[in-house]
């Protein structure tokens, strides 16, 4: 299979399968997803850098995917349009950026991680 066969892919849902997603940190996906639903797959221990290329997604669920890493500086720019964001039950650490804004968010779940610092205004 050629990766370019998936250029038009908009939704990726692999939830609950315990699949191991082993992507190189240099991998840039040929698609731009709106929905990323990978709950309980194995993606860690590093924060998946390929998500940076998915800037503007509206749904992200990476609940319990085994991330043991700092929240990357690019994450606020990638997740600004999310109306559903679940990054809970990982071991993501660091301060939540003041630039983290969820303009359309109806659900934000960042529980059971290792965040610290002040919570920025949610819709400033």
N, CA, C and O atoms as a Tinker XYZ file with bonds, in Angstrom:
   496  protein
     1  N      0.831000   -1.193000    0.000000    73     2
     2  CA     0.000000    0.000000    0.000000    64     1     3
     3  C      0.868000    1.247000    0.000000    63     2     4     5
     4  O      1.896000    1.307000    0.675000    81     3
     5  N      0.447000    2.219000   -0.753000    73     3     6
     6  CA     1.119000    3.508000   -0.769000    64     5     7
     7  C      0.426000    4.445000    0.212000    63     6     8     9
     8  O     -0.802000    4.473000    0.293000    81     7
     9  N      1.211000    5.203000    0.947000    73     7    10
    10  CA     0.634000    6.160000    1.905000    64     9    11
    11  C     -0.241000    7.178000    1.201000    63    10    12    13
    12  O     -1.169000    7.717000    1.804000    81    11
    13  N      0.036000    7.449000   -0.052000    73    11    14
    14  CA    -0.738000    8.447000   -0.794000    64    13    15
    15  C     -2.156000    7.976000   -1.101000    63    14    16    17
    16  O     -2.994000    8.781000   -1.508000    81    15
    17  N     -2.440000    6.694000   -0.916000    73    15    18
    18  CA    -3.808000    6.202000   -1.070000    64    17    19
    19  C     -4.722000    6.808000   -0.018000    63    18    20    21
    20  O     -5.943000    6.798000   -0.177000    81    19
    21  N     -4.152000    7.329000    1.040000    73    19    22
    22  CA    -4.933000    7.840000    2.162000    64    21    23
    23  C     -4.956000    9.365000    2.226000    63    22    24    25
    24  O     -5.318000    9.927000    3.260000    81    23
    25  N     -4.581000   10.042000    1.152000    73    23    26
    26  CA    -4.516000   11.504000    1.142000    64    25    27
    27  C     -5.832000   12.167000    1.518000    63    26    28    29
    28  O     -5.829000   13.242000    2.117000    81    27
    29  N     -6.954000   11.549000    1.178000    73    27    30
    30  CA    -8.267000   12.149000    1.427000    64    29    31
    31  C     -8.867000   11.742000    2.771000    63    30    32    33
    32  O     -9.988000   12.136000    3.093000    81    31
    33  N     -8.139000   10.969000    3.545000    73    31    34
    34  CA    -8.619000   10.501000    4.842000    64    33    35
    35  C     -8.891000   11.684000    5.769000    63    34    36    37
    36  O     -8.031000   12.549000    5.936000    81    35
    37  N    -10.080000   11.728000    6.374000    73    35    38
    38  CA   -10.475000   12.811000    7.280000    64    37    39
    39  C    -10.737000   12.319000    8.701000    63    38    40    41
    40  O    -10.649000   13.095000    9.652000    81    39
    41  N    -11.059000   11.034000    8.849000    73    39    42
    42  CA   -11.373000   10.481000   10.166000    64    41    43
    43  C    -10.581000    9.192000   10.367000    63    42    44    45
    44  O    -10.579000    8.308000    9.511000    81    43
    45  N     -9.912000    9.104000   11.512000    73    43    46
    46  CA    -9.183000    7.892000   11.872000    64    45    47
    47  C     -9.659000    7.458000   13.248000    63    46    48    49
    48  O     -9.429000    8.155000   14.237000    81    47
    49  N    -10.320000    6.311000   13.315000    73    47    50
    50  CA   -10.834000    5.788000   14.576000    64    49    51
    51  C    -10.345000    4.356000   14.761000    63    50    52    53
    52  O    -10.741000    3.450000   14.028000    81    51
    53  N     -9.489000    4.171000   15.742000    73    51    54
    54  CA    -8.934000    2.846000   16.059000    64    53    55
    55  C     -9.182000    2.507000   17.525000    63    54    56    57
    56  O     -8.508000    1.643000   18.087000    81    55
    57  N    -10.124000    3.169000   18.131000    73    55    58
    58  CA   -10.410000    3.100000   19.556000    64    57    59
    59  C    -10.563000    1.680000   20.088000    63    58    60    61
    60  O    -11.216000    0.833000   19.478000    81    59
    61  N     -9.941000    1.443000   21.245000    73    59    62
    62  CA   -10.152000    0.217000   21.999000    64    61    63
    63  C     -9.493000   -1.025000   21.451000    63    62    64    65
    64  O     -9.767000   -2.123000   21.937000    81    63
    65  N     -8.648000   -0.897000   20.474000    73    63    66
    66  CA    -8.030000   -2.068000   19.879000    64    65    67
    67  C     -6.688000   -2.448000   20.482000    63    66    68    69
    68  O     -6.176000   -3.536000   20.218000    81    67
    69  N     -6.113000   -1.564000   21.291000    73    67    70
    70  CA    -4.788000   -1.788000   21.863000    64    69    71
    71  C     -3.734000   -1.989000   20.780000    63    70    72    73
    72  O     -2.748000   -2.698000   20.981000    81    71
    73  N     -3.953000   -1.361000   19.633000    73    71    74
    74  CA    -2.972000   -1.417000   18.558000    64    73    75
    75  C     -1.730000   -0.635000   18.957000    63    74    76    77
    76  O     -1.816000    0.325000   19.722000    81    75
    77  N     -0.588000   -1.039000   18.447000    73    75    78
    78  CA     0.658000   -0.322000   18.685000    64    77    79
    79  C      0.939000    0.513000   17.450000    63    78    80    81
    80  O      1.134000   -0.022000   16.359000    81    79
    81  N      0.960000    1.829000   17.628000    73    79    82
    82  CA     1.207000    2.751000   16.520000    64    81    83
    83  C      2.644000    3.237000   16.631000    63    82    84    85
    84  O      2.951000    4.132000   17.418000    81    83
    85  N      3.507000    2.644000   15.842000    73    83    86
    86  CA     4.936000    2.926000   15.886000    64    85    87
    87  C      5.315000    3.797000   14.704000    63    86    88    89
    88  O      5.691000    3.278000   13.653000    81    87
    89  N      5.225000    5.106000   14.853000    73    87    90
    90  CA     5.579000    6.010000   13.775000    64    89    91
    91  C      6.912000    6.673000   14.090000    63    90    92    93
    92  O      7.203000    6.987000   15.244000    81    91
    93  N      7.702000    6.878000   13.075000    73    91    94
    94  CA     8.947000    7.606000   13.229000    64    93    95
    95  C      8.633000    9.048000   13.616000    63    94    96    97
    96  O      7.608000    9.590000   13.203000    81    95
    97  N      9.497000    9.663000   14.394000    73    95    98
    98  CA     9.268000   11.063000   14.774000    64    97    99
    99  C      9.372000   11.985000   13.564000    63    98   100   101
   100  O      8.903000   13.122000   13.617000    81    99
   101  N      9.973000   11.519000   12.482000    73    99   102
   102  CA    10.101000   12.326000   11.266000    64   101   103
   103  C      8.930000   12.123000   10.299000    63   102   104   105
   104  O      8.839000   12.822000    9.290000    81   103
   105  N      8.032000   11.173000   10.597000    73   103   106
   106  CA     6.925000   10.864000    9.689000    64   105   107
   107  C      5.943000   12.024000    9.608000    63   106   108   109
   108  O      5.495000   12.552000   10.626000    81   107
   109  N      5.620000   12.409000    8.380000    73   107   110
   110  CA     4.595000   13.425000    8.142000    64   109   111
   111  C      3.481000   12.738000    7.369000    63   110   112   113
   112  O      3.702000   12.285000    6.246000    81   111
   113  N      2.286000   12.653000    7.949000    73   111   114
   114  CA     1.194000   11.941000    7.290000    64   113   115
   115  C      0.764000   12.629000    5.995000    63   114   116   117
   116  O      0.833000   13.854000    5.893000    81   115
   117  N      0.320000   11.851000    5.004000    73   115   118
   118  CA    -0.133000   12.426000    3.738000    64   117   119
   119  C     -1.563000   12.950000    3.815000    63   118   120   121
   120  O     -2.092000   13.436000    2.816000    81   119
   121  N     -2.188000   12.861000    4.964000    73   119   122
   122  CA    -3.586000   13.266000    5.133000    64   121   123
   123  C     -3.700000   14.349000    6.197000    63   122   124   125
   124  O     -2.783000   14.563000    6.989000    81   123
   125  N     -4.839000   15.024000    6.198000    73   123   126
   126  CA    -5.165000   16.051000    7.196000    64   125   127
   127  C     -6.468000   15.634000    7.844000    63   126   128   129
   128  O     -7.534000   15.748000    7.238000    81   127
   129  N     -6.389000   15.148000    9.080000    73   127   130
   130  CA    -7.552000   14.590000    9.763000    64   129   131
   131  C     -8.364000   15.652000   10.498000    63   130   132   133
   132  O     -7.809000   16.600000   11.054000    81   131
   133  N     -9.680000   15.480000   10.493000    73   131   134
   134  CA   -10.576000   16.275000   11.335000    64   133   135
   135  C    -10.830000   15.547000   12.651000    63   134   136   137
   136  O    -10.938000   16.167000   13.709000    81   135
   137  N    -10.924000   14.215000   12.568000    73   135   138
   138  CA   -11.228000   13.375000   13.723000    64   137   139
   139  C    -10.095000   12.384000   13.942000    63   138   140   141
   140  O     -9.741000   11.618000   13.045000    81   139
   141  N     -9.529000   12.407000   15.152000    73   139   142
   142  CA    -8.447000   11.499000   15.525000    64   141   143
   143  C     -8.893000   10.792000   16.802000    63   142   144   145
   144  O     -8.900000   11.389000   17.879000    81   143
   145  N     -9.263000    9.527000   16.678000    73   143   146
   146  CA    -9.840000    8.772000   17.791000    64   145   147
   147  C     -9.001000    7.512000   18.009000    63   146   148   149
   148  O     -9.236000    6.479000   17.383000    81   147
   149  N     -8.022000    7.614000   18.904000    73   147   150
   150  CA    -7.051000    6.537000   19.111000    64   149   151
   151  C     -7.048000    6.034000   20.550000    63   150   152   153
   152  O     -6.054000    5.477000   21.016000    81   151
   153  N     -8.149000    6.230000   21.244000    73   151   154
   154  CA    -8.296000    5.837000   22.646000    64   153   155
   155  C     -7.791000    4.410000   22.873000    63   154   156   157
   156  O     -8.201000    3.471000   22.192000    81   155
   157  N     -6.895000    4.277000   23.842000    73   155   158
   158  CA    -6.353000    2.996000   24.303000    64   157   159
   159  C     -5.428000    2.291000   23.319000    63   158   160   161
   160  O     -5.040000    1.149000   23.563000    81   159
   161  N     -5.064000    2.936000   22.217000    73   159   162
   162  CA    -3.995000    2.382000   21.385000    64   161   163
   163  C     -2.676000    2.681000   22.093000    63   162   164   165
   164  O     -2.659000    3.465000   23.043000    81   163
   165  N     -1.598000    2.093000   21.666000    73   163   166
   166  CA    -0.280000    2.350000   22.257000    64   165   167
   167  C      0.486000    3.275000   21.320000    63   166   168   169
   168  O      0.799000    2.903000   20.190000    81   167
   169  N      0.788000    4.489000   21.796000    73   167   170
   170  CA     1.502000    5.466000   20.974000    64   169   171
   171  C      2.767000    5.976000   21.645000    63   170   172   173
   172  O      3.650000    6.505000   20.970000    81   171
   173  N      2.871000    5.829000   22.950000    73   171   174
   174  CA     3.966000    6.426000   23.717000    64   173   175
   175  C      5.264000    5.665000   23.561000    63   174   176   177
   176  O      5.334000    4.713000   22.784000    81   175
   177  N      6.283000    6.064000   24.281000    73   175   178
   178  CA     6.221000    7.012000   25.386000    64   177   179
   179  C      6.317000    8.481000   24.960000    63   178   180   181
   180  O      5.992000    9.360000   25.758000    81   179
   181  N      6.743000    8.770000   23.755000    73   179   182
   182  CA     6.863000   10.158000   23.301000    64   181   183
   183  C      5.518000   10.686000   22.815000    63   182   184   185
   184  O      4.689000    9.934000   22.302000    81   183
   185  N      5.314000   11.999000   22.987000    73   183   186
   186  CA     4.119000   12.637000   22.454000    64   185   187
   187  C      4.202000   12.507000   20.934000    63   186   188   189
   188  O      5.234000   12.852000   20.357000    81   187
   189  N      3.159000   12.023000   20.268000    73   187   190
   190  CA     3.234000   11.749000   18.826000    64   189   191
   191  C      3.432000   13.025000   18.001000    63   190   192   193
   192  O      2.523000   13.846000   17.879000    81   191
   193  N      4.627000   13.174000   17.441000    73   191   194
   194  CA     4.967000   14.393000   16.701000    64   193   195
   195  C      4.172000   14.539000   15.408000    63   194   196   197
   196  O      4.035000   15.650000   14.897000    81   195
   197  N      3.646000   13.439000   14.869000    73   195   198
   198  CA     2.866000   13.531000   13.632000    64   197   199
   199  C      1.575000   14.321000   13.836000    63   198   200   201
   200  O      0.980000   14.787000   12.864000    81   199
   201  N      1.131000   14.478000   15.090000    73   199   202
   202  CA    -0.069000   15.281000   15.356000    64   201   203
   203  C      0.147000   16.752000   15.010000    63   202   204   205
   204  O     -0.814000   17.476000   14.750000    81   203
   205  N      1.396000   17.192000   15.008000    73   203   206
   206  CA     1.701000   18.584000   14.659000    64   205   207
   207  C      1.193000   18.914000   13.258000    63   206   208   209
   208  O      0.722000   20.024000   13.010000    81   207
   209  N      1.286000   17.960000   12.351000    73   207   210
   210  CA     0.834000   18.166000   10.969000    64   209   211
   211  C     -0.687000   18.139000   10.843000    63   210   212   213
   212  O     -1.225000   18.459000    9.783000    81   211
   213  N     -1.377000   17.763000   11.902000    73   211   214
   214  CA    -2.845000   17.672000   11.871000    64   213   215
   215  C     -3.491000   18.949000   12.406000    63   214   216   217
   216  O     -4.625000   18.913000   12.884000    81   215
   217  N     -2.803000   20.043000   12.334000    73   215   218
   218  CA    -3.263000   21.341000   12.855000    64   217   219
   219  C     -4.701000   21.631000   12.423000    63   218   220   221
   220  O     -5.049000   21.517000   11.248000    81   219
   221  N     -5.528000   22.007000   13.401000    73   219   222
   222  CA    -6.905000   22.381000   13.095000    64   221   223
   223  C     -7.912000   21.249000   13.226000    63   222   224   225
   224  O     -9.070000   21.420000   12.844000    81   223
   225  N     -7.511000   20.106000   13.750000    73   223   226
   226  CA    -8.469000   19.013000   13.955000    64   225   227
   227  C     -9.567000   19.472000   14.903000    63   226   228   229
   228  O     -9.359000   20.375000   15.713000    81   227
   229  N    -10.758000   18.837000   14.798000    73   227   230
   230  CA   -11.838000   19.226000   15.715000    64   229   231
   231  C    -12.124000   18.169000   16.779000    63   230   232   233
   232  O    -12.884000   18.430000   17.711000    81   231
   233  N    -11.534000   16.990000   16.659000    73   231   234
   234  CA   -11.787000   15.919000   17.632000    64   233   235
   235  C    -10.484000   15.161000   17.840000    63   234   236   237
   236  O     -9.903000   14.636000   16.890000    81   235
   237  N    -10.030000   15.108000   19.085000    73   235   238
   238  CA    -8.830000   14.343000   19.419000    64   237   239
   239  C     -9.086000   13.555000   20.690000    63   238   240   241
   240  O     -9.392000   14.127000   21.736000    81   239
   241  N     -8.960000   12.240000   20.595000    73   239   242
   242  CA    -9.063000   11.378000   21.769000    64   241   243
   243  C     -7.835000   10.480000   21.795000    63   242   244   245
   244  O     -7.731000    9.514000   21.040000    81   243
   245  N     -6.909000   10.823000   22.683000    73   243   246
   246  CA    -5.727000    9.983000   22.898000    64   245   247
   247  C     -5.662000    9.585000   24.379000    63   246   248   249
   248  O     -4.608000    9.629000   25.013000    81   247
   249  N     -6.822000    9.199000   24.896000    73   247   250
   250  CA    -6.963000    8.707000   26.267000    64   249   251
   251  C     -6.147000    7.427000   26.432000    63   250   252   253
   252  O     -6.266000    6.508000   25.622000    81   251
   253  N     -5.322000    7.362000   27.471000    73   251   254
   254  CA    -4.610000    6.140000   27.844000    64   253   255
   255  C     -3.839000    5.510000   26.683000    63   254   256   257
   256  O     -4.000000    4.326000   26.384000    81   255
   257  N     -2.998000    6.325000   26.034000    73   255   258
   258  CA    -2.198000    5.803000   24.925000    64   257   259
   259  C     -0.730000    5.592000   25.294000    63   258   260   261
   260  O      0.088000    5.245000   24.442000    81   259
   261  N     -0.400000    5.805000   26.575000    73   259   262
   262  CA     0.956000    5.517000   27.040000    64   261   263
   263  C      1.964000    6.633000   26.851000    63   262   264   265
   264  O      3.164000    6.368000   26.786000    81   263
   265  N      1.509000    7.878000   26.760000    73   263   266
   266  CA     2.438000    9.002000   26.611000    64   265   267
   267  C      3.073000    9.321000   27.964000    63   266   268   269
   268  O      2.377000    9.516000   28.961000    81   267
   269  N      4.403000    9.370000   27.981000    73   267   270
   270  CA     5.193000    9.725000   29.168000    64   269   271
   271  C      6.148000   10.831000   28.735000    63   270   272   273
   272  O      7.350000   10.595000   28.609000    81   271
   273  N      5.633000   12.021000   28.508000    73   271   274
   274  CA     6.436000   13.056000   27.866000    64   273   275
   275  C      5.925000   14.439000   28.257000    63   274   276   277
   276  O      4.854000   14.576000   28.847000    81   275
   277  N      6.705000   15.452000   27.921000    73   275   278
   278  CA     6.300000   16.844000   28.106000    64   277   279
   279  C      5.265000   17.195000   27.035000    63   278   280   281
   280  O      5.308000   16.670000   25.923000    81   279
   281  N      4.336000   18.089000   27.385000    73   279   282
   282  CA     3.413000   18.588000   26.375000    64   281   283
   283  C      4.238000   19.461000   25.426000    63   282   284   285
   284  O      4.922000   20.377000   25.884000    81   283
   285  N      4.190000   19.202000   24.128000    73   283   286
   286  CA     5.050000   19.951000   23.205000    64   285   287
   287  C      4.590000   21.403000   23.026000    63   286   288   289
   288  O      3.409000   21.718000   23.172000    81   287
   289  N      5.534000   22.263000   22.711000    73   287   290
   290  CA     5.235000   23.687000   22.539000    64   289   291
   291  C      4.305000   23.939000   21.357000    63   290   292   293
   292  O      3.612000   24.956000   21.333000    81   291
   293  N      4.273000   23.041000   20.378000    73   291   294
   294  CA     3.422000   23.229000   19.201000    64   293   295
   295  C      1.973000   22.815000   19.453000    63   294   296   297
   296  O      1.102000   23.121000   18.639000    81   295
   297  N      1.698000   22.128000   20.557000    73   295   298
   298  CA     0.357000   21.588000   20.782000    64   297   299
   299  C     -0.750000   22.646000   20.806000    63   298   300   301
   300  O     -1.813000   22.399000   20.236000    81   299
   301  N     -0.560000   23.812000   21.436000    73   299   302
   302  CA    -1.636000   24.819000   21.401000    64   301   303
   303  C     -2.024000   25.236000   19.980000    63   302   304   305
   304  O     -3.203000   25.453000   19.697000    81   303
   305  N     -1.045000   25.347000   19.094000    73   303   306
   306  CA    -1.350000   25.723000   17.711000    64   305   307
   307  C     -2.045000   24.609000   16.946000    63   306   308   309
   308  O     -2.838000   24.877000   16.044000    81   307
   309  N     -1.758000   23.378000   17.294000    73   307   310
   310  CA    -2.387000   22.245000   16.607000    64   309   311
   311  C     -3.814000   22.013000   17.085000    63   310   312   313
   312  O     -4.657000   21.549000   16.318000    81   311
   313  N     -4.091000   22.330000   18.347000    73   311   314
   314  CA    -5.377000   21.958000   18.947000    64   313   315
   315  C     -6.368000   23.112000   19.094000    63   314   316   317
   316  O     -7.405000   22.951000   19.737000    81   315
   317  N     -6.067000   24.259000   18.516000    73   315   318
   318  CA    -6.904000   25.450000   18.733000    64   317   319
   319  C     -8.356000   25.268000   18.303000    63   318   320   321
   320  O     -9.240000   25.876000   18.906000    81   319
   321  N     -8.636000   24.462000   17.294000    73   319   322
   322  CA    -9.997000   24.323000   16.755000    64   321   323
   323  C    -10.778000   23.162000   17.365000    63   322   324   325
   324  O    -11.929000   22.932000   16.995000    81   323
   325  N    -10.172000   22.436000   18.286000    73   323   326
   326  CA   -10.819000   21.239000   18.838000    64   325   327
   327  C    -12.100000   21.581000   19.585000    63   326   328   329
   328  O    -12.125000   22.484000   20.421000    81   327
   329  N    -13.163000   20.845000   19.272000    73   327   330
   330  CA   -14.369000   20.969000   20.092000    64   329   331
   331  C    -14.451000   19.799000   21.076000    63   330   332   333
   332  O    -15.246000   19.832000   22.015000    81   331
   333  N    -13.635000   18.772000   20.863000    73   331   334
   334  CA   -13.534000   17.643000   21.789000    64   333   335
   335  C    -12.054000   17.309000   21.922000    63   334   336   337
   336  O    -11.388000   17.022000   20.928000    81   335
   337  N    -11.544000   17.345000   23.142000    73   335   338
   338  CA   -10.137000   17.054000   23.389000    64   337   339
   339  C    -10.028000   16.185000   24.631000    63   338   340   341
   340  O    -10.384000   16.611000   25.730000    81   339
   341  N     -9.530000   14.959000   24.452000    73   339   342
   342  CA    -9.324000   14.052000   25.576000    64   341   343
   343  C     -7.898000   13.524000   25.496000    63   342   344   345
   344  O     -7.571000   12.695000   24.647000    81   343
   345  N     -7.053000   14.025000   26.403000    73   343   346
   346  CA    -5.672000   13.549000   26.488000    64   345   347
   347  C     -5.418000   12.945000   27.875000    63   346   348   349
   348  O     -4.278000   12.891000   28.338000    81   347
   349  N     -6.478000   12.498000   28.519000    73   347   350
   350  CA    -6.411000   12.017000   29.901000    64   349   351
   351  C     -5.756000   10.638000   30.020000    63   350   352   353
   352  O     -5.591000    9.913000   29.038000    81   351
   353  N     -5.392000   10.308000   31.255000    73   351   354
   354  CA    -4.812000    9.010000   31.630000    64   353   355
   355  C     -3.552000    8.674000   30.842000    63   354   356   357
   356  O     -3.381000    7.560000   30.348000    81   355
   357  N     -2.686000    9.659000   30.740000    73   355   358
   358  CA    -1.334000    9.483000   30.244000    64   357   359
   359  C     -0.432000   10.003000   31.358000    63   358   360   361
   360  O     -0.886000   10.179000   32.488000    81   359
   361  N      0.807000   10.245000   31.061000    73   359   362
   362  CA     1.695000   10.897000   32.021000    64   361   363
   363  C      2.343000   12.088000   31.334000    63   362   364   365
   364  O      3.565000   12.233000   31.300000    81   363
   365  N      1.474000   12.937000   30.785000    73   363   366
   366  CA     1.931000   14.147000   30.110000    64   365   367
   367  C      2.241000   15.172000   31.192000    63   366   368   369
   368  O      1.432000   15.402000   32.091000    81   367
   369  N      3.412000   15.783000   31.099000    73   367   370
   370  CA     3.813000   16.720000   32.142000    64   369   371
   371  C      4.171000   18.074000   31.542000    63   370   372   373
   372  O      4.318000   18.233000   30.330000    81   371
   373  N      4.303000   19.034000   32.440000    73   371   374
   374  CA     4.676000   20.385000   32.046000    64   373   375
   375  C      3.600000   21.370000   32.419000    63   374   376   377
   376  O      2.560000   21.009000   32.970000    81   375
   377  N      3.869000   22.626000   32.109000    73   375   378
   378  CA     2.901000   23.675000   32.391000    64   377   379
   379  C      1.968000   23.818000   31.209000    63   378   380   381
   380  O      2.376000   23.716000   30.052000    81   379
   381  N      0.715000   24.054000   31.521000    73   379   382
   382  CA    -0.260000   24.293000   30.462000    64   381   383
   383  C     -0.030000   25.712000   29.968000    63   382   384   385
   384  O     -0.070000   26.663000   30.748000    81   383
   385  N      0.204000   25.849000   28.700000    73   383   386
   386  CA     0.551000   27.128000   28.094000    64   385   387
   387  C     -0.577000   28.146000   28.206000    63   386   388   389
   388  O     -1.755000   27.803000   28.112000    81   387
   389  N     -0.195000   29.392000   28.408000    73   387   390
   390  CA    -1.200000   30.458000   28.416000    64   389   391
   391  C     -1.746000   30.690000   27.014000    63   390   392   393
   392  O     -2.779000   31.339000   26.849000    81   391
   393  N     -1.059000   30.163000   26.004000    73   391   394
   394  CA    -1.559000   30.303000   24.633000    64   393   395
   395  C     -2.549000   29.192000   24.272000    63   394   396   397
   396  O     -3.080000   29.166000   23.162000    81   395
   397  N     -2.792000   28.281000   25.210000    73   395   398
   398  CA    -3.736000   27.190000   24.971000    64   397   399
   399  C     -5.156000   27.738000   25.032000    63   398   400   401
   400  O     -5.655000   28.089000   26.101000    81   399
   401  N     -5.792000   27.804000   23.879000    73   399   402
   402  CA    -7.158000   28.324000   23.801000    64   401   403
   403  C     -8.002000   27.336000   23.014000    63   402   404   405
   404  O     -7.586000   26.838000   21.969000    81   403
   405  N     -9.168000   27.065000   23.520000    73   403   406
   406  CA   -10.099000   26.165000   22.853000    64   405   407
   407  C    -11.320000   26.989000   22.471000    63   406   408   409
   408  O    -12.246000   27.144000   23.267000    81   407
   409  N    -11.319000   27.507000   21.275000    73   407   410
   410  CA   -12.360000   28.437000   20.852000    64   409   411
   411  C    -13.715000   27.771000   20.686000    63   410   412   413
   412  O    -14.747000   28.417000   20.865000    81   411
   413  N    -13.727000   26.480000   20.343000    73   411   414
   414  CA   -14.979000   25.771000   20.069000    64   413   415
   415  C    -15.254000   24.639000   21.044000    63   414   416   417
   416  O    -16.201000   23.879000   20.840000    81   415
   417  N    -14.466000   24.503000   22.082000    73   415   418
   418  CA   -14.496000   23.311000   22.931000    64   417   419
   419  C    -15.821000   23.115000   23.656000    63   418   420   421
   420  O    -16.362000   24.036000   24.268000    81   419
   421  N    -16.328000   21.883000   23.568000    73   419   422
   422  CA   -17.458000   21.459000   24.390000    64   421   423
   423  C    -16.989000   20.445000   25.432000    63   422   424   425
   424  O    -17.612000   20.302000   26.484000    81   423
   425  N    -15.887000   19.739000   25.141000    73   423   426
   426  CA   -15.297000   18.782000   26.086000    64   425   427
   427  C    -13.784000   18.968000   26.074000    63   426   428   429
   428  O    -13.151000   18.948000   25.019000    81   427
   429  N    -13.216000   19.148000   27.262000    73   427   430
   430  CA   -11.767000   19.176000   27.447000    64   429   431
   431  C    -11.472000   18.271000   28.637000    63   430   432   433
   432  O    -11.885000   18.567000   29.759000    81   431
   433  N    -10.763000   17.173000   28.404000    73   431   434
   434  CA   -10.407000   16.262000   29.495000    64   433   435
   435  C     -8.897000   16.055000   29.473000    63   434   436   437
   436  O     -8.358000   15.372000   28.602000    81   435
   437  N     -8.235000   16.655000   30.444000    73   435   438
   438  CA    -6.785000   16.521000   30.573000    64   437   439
   439  C     -6.441000   15.880000   31.918000    63   438   440   441
   440  O     -5.325000   16.031000   32.415000    81   439
   441  N     -7.405000   15.165000   32.504000    73   439   442
   442  CA    -7.245000   14.585000   33.835000    64   441   443
   443  C     -6.225000   13.450000   33.852000    63   442   444   445
   444  O     -5.880000   12.878000   32.817000    81   443
   445  N     -5.759000   13.146000   35.050000    73   443   446
   446  CA    -4.832000   12.036000   35.298000    64   445   447
   447  C     -3.571000   12.127000   34.448000    63   446   448   449
   448  O     -3.162000   11.161000   33.804000    81   447
   449  N     -2.969000   13.308000   34.464000    73   447   450
   450  CA    -1.662000   13.558000   33.882000    64   449   451
   451  C     -0.808000   14.204000   34.965000    63   450   452   453
   452  O     -1.150000   14.128000   36.145000    81   451
   453  N      0.274000   14.823000   34.593000    73   451   454
   454  CA     1.194000   15.419000   35.561000    64   453   455
   455  C      1.373000   16.916000   35.308000    63   454   456   457
   456  O      2.472000   17.441000   35.487000    81   455
   457  N      0.321000   17.602000   34.899000    73   455   458
   458  CA     0.401000   19.030000   34.613000    64   457   459
   459  C      0.612000   19.822000   35.891000    63   458   460   461
   460  O      0.304000   19.362000   36.991000    81   459
   461  N      1.144000   21.023000   35.718000    73   459   462
   462  CA     1.338000   21.923000   36.854000    64   461   463
   463  C      1.136000   23.354000   36.399000    63   462   464   465
   464  O      1.025000   23.629000   35.204000    81   463
   465  N      1.090000   24.260000   37.358000    73   463   466
   466  CA     0.942000   25.672000   37.042000    64   465   467
   467  C     -0.500000   26.115000   37.057000    63   466   468   469
   468  O     -1.384000   25.396000   37.523000    81   467
   469  N     -0.727000   27.314000   36.539000    73   467   470
   470  CA    -2.059000   27.903000   36.522000    64   469   471
   471  C     -2.806000   27.501000   35.261000    63   470   472   473
   472  O     -2.219000   27.344000   34.190000    81   471
   473  N     -4.100000   27.341000   35.411000    73   471   474
   474  CA    -4.950000   27.041000   34.264000    64   473   475
   475  C     -5.282000   28.350000   33.564000    63   474   476   477
   476  O     -5.833000   29.258000   34.188000    81   475
   477  N     -4.954000   28.466000   32.264000    73   475   478
   478  CA    -5.263000   29.702000   31.552000    64   477   479
   479  C     -6.772000   29.864000   31.379000    63   478   480   481
   480  O     -7.530000   28.899000   31.481000    81   479
   481  N     -7.187000   31.083000   31.118000    73   479   482
   482  CA    -8.601000   31.319000   30.832000    64   481   483
   483  C     -8.997000   30.484000   29.630000    63   482   484   485
   484  O     -8.253000   30.409000   28.652000    81   483
   485  N    -10.153000   29.860000   29.694000    73   483   486
   486  CA   -10.542000   28.914000   28.650000    64   485   487
   487  C    -11.047000   29.573000   27.379000    63   486   488   489
   488  O    -10.979000   28.957000   26.315000    81   487
   489  N    -11.540000   30.773000   27.442000    73   487   490
   490  CA   -12.040000   31.407000   26.222000    64   489   491
   491  C    -11.760000   32.900000   26.264000    63   490   492   493
   492  O    -12.668000   33.719000   26.124000    81   491
   493  N    -10.498000   33.242000   26.458000    73   491   494
   494  CA   -10.126000   34.649000   26.584000    64   493   495
   495  C     -9.873000   35.280000   25.237000    63   494   496
   496  O     -9.549000   36.465000   25.161000    81   495
